Amino acid sequence: MTDLLTGPEPVVQERRLRTEVPGPRSRELASRRAAAVTGAVGSVLPVYVERAAGGVVVDVDGNSFIDLGSGIAVTNVGHAAPEVVAAVQAQAASFLHTCFMVGPYEGYVAVAEELGRLTPGDHEKRSALFNSGAEAVENAVKVARVATGRSAVVVFDHAYHGRTNLTMALTAKNMPYKNGFGPFAGEVYRVPMSYPYRDQPGLTGEQAAARAFSLIETQIGAHNVAAVLIEPIQGEGGFVVPAPGFLPALADWCRRSGAVFIADEVQTGFCRTGAWFASEHEGVVPDLITTAKGIAAGMPLAGLTGRAELMDAVHSGGLGGTYGGNPVSCAAALASIRVMQEQDLNAAARAIEATMLPRLRALQERTGVIGDIRGRGAMLAVEVVRPGTDEPDAALTAAVSRACHAEGVITLTAGTFGNVLRFLPPLVIGQDLLTEALDVLDAAFDAHVPVT
Ligand SMILES: *Cc1c(COP(=O)(O)O)cnc(C)c1O
């Protein structure tokens, strides 16, 4: 119902089911999809989206869902934030593309300035822009290899860094990301992550780091390591927050060993965890930092930012791409960053944590199937297990998530064992909407967990 003069009617910030889920129009689209779109690409929701605003997604049958996923930590400033939409419209009316490598423009430079200003550390920085998180990570590895003259890259259990050939090698989980897609890129070495819930009790961050260093030093040789690459809080791997001290120990080891410390903040960046970047929670200053997802409210954009001497070690023309730093995406990023600052979305993320944690703890008490509650800010998760054990219960996790979808709440799962329910609400989500979503989550657990 778009009126050409006034635009579409505003999306009401409410949960409202008008049909069964999926409704008739979604079912019709699903059958068209089955005949045209490869089954290799999956979707979490059974419904097709027509509109979205703030914390609400509306499907083609008029059902409104409360969004606890943000398109996987992308719409941090809310769906269709008016400031971002206006910036995108204005840039689209000026020019859509020149290719920065052909005809440069201010937006790219301005985004690089913001990245330099916002990322941890007050050293000289330089940035390059790309289209996706995976591309930013690949380029981080390229920079680290050129700058160090070394080739080995150290990554961690449960890591997720993307789906391209190099980033599949960096990613830990076989199904669905890697299965059958090899051979993978070489010189990638995996070491244990600090995973407090599943590590031996009491293992400190420093001890977990020492466990990794021992493997690196005996199996790779410190002098061969170009980079240590880590998500400060793991995303797809299940929102694993390493024990305090783990990240600083890795950064320190890199400094002593001449290796580049790369923080993959593609999912954790841009206010998601209650800070601009999750590295800040432990005062870690990465040498290189990758960004994407939350940077531009849904327009495709990614950044690689780091020490000037590393970033400028690459020969002229060595990095780039046809669309990297697209002007419309840059305009969206600049507007998103302004919204984050003006609305103090770091504080908003912390307020979401303050609302959600007590509710999740009560759920844990009541159901007995939540082994761990973890995360920071508006990046929170519960790990679902069989009662009285730490055995993953992926089936229950999936059932609860589907029940939420059927009742109008968008939830996502994650984790190496598929047993993590993760919550990534838009940071602008209203308190009432968030509370209502948590009520739906409670009911979904109650419907699937036998009362004890
Ligand atoms: C999503 C993600 C990526 C990959 O980003 P794409 O834009 O999907 O290529 C890389 N690293 C992390 C930590 C991610 O969460």
CSV table of C-alpha atoms and ligand atoms in Angstrom, one decimal, residues 72 131-135 137 160-163 231 235-236 264-267 292-293, ligand 1:
chain,number,residue,atom,x,y,z
A,72,ILE,CA,22.2,-11.2,11.9
A,131,ASN,CA,31.4,-5.6,0.3
A,132,SER,CA,31.2,-8.4,2.9
A,133,GLY,CA,32.7,-9.5,6.2
A,134,ALA,CA,34.4,-12.5,4.5
A,135,GLU,CA,36.1,-10.1,2.0
A,137,VAL,CA,38.8,-11.0,6.7
A,160,TYR,CA,33.3,-18.3,12.0
A,161,HIS,CA,34.9,-16.0,9.5
A,162,GLY,CA,32.9,-16.5,6.3
A,163,ARG,CA,32.2,-18.8,3.3
A,231,GLU,CA,36.3,-12.9,17.2
A,235,GLY,CA,29.2,-15.1,16.7
A,236,GLU,CA,28.0,-18.2,14.7
A,264,ASP,CA,37.2,-10.0,13.6
A,265,GLU,CA,34.5,-7.6,14.8
A,266,VAL,CA,32.1,-8.2,11.9
A,267,GLN,CA,29.4,-9.3,14.3
A,292,ALA,CA,30.8,-5.2,8.4
A,293,LYS,CA,27.2,-6.2,9.5
B,1,LIG,C1,29.1,-12.8,9.4
B,1,LIG,C2,30.5,-12.8,9.8
B,1,LIG,C3,31.5,-12.9,8.8
B,1,LIG,C4,31.2,-13.0,7.3
B,1,LIG,O1,30.5,-11.8,6.9
B,1,LIG,P1,29.7,-11.8,5.5
B,1,LIG,O2,29.3,-10.4,5.3
B,1,LIG,O3,28.6,-12.8,5.6
B,1,LIG,O4,30.7,-12.3,4.5
B,1,LIG,C5,32.8,-12.9,9.2
B,1,LIG,N1,33.1,-12.9,10.5
B,1,LIG,C6,32.2,-12.8,11.5
B,1,LIG,C7,32.6,-12.7,12.9
B,1,LIG,C8,30.8,-12.8,11.1
B,1,LIG,O5,29.9,-12.8,12.1
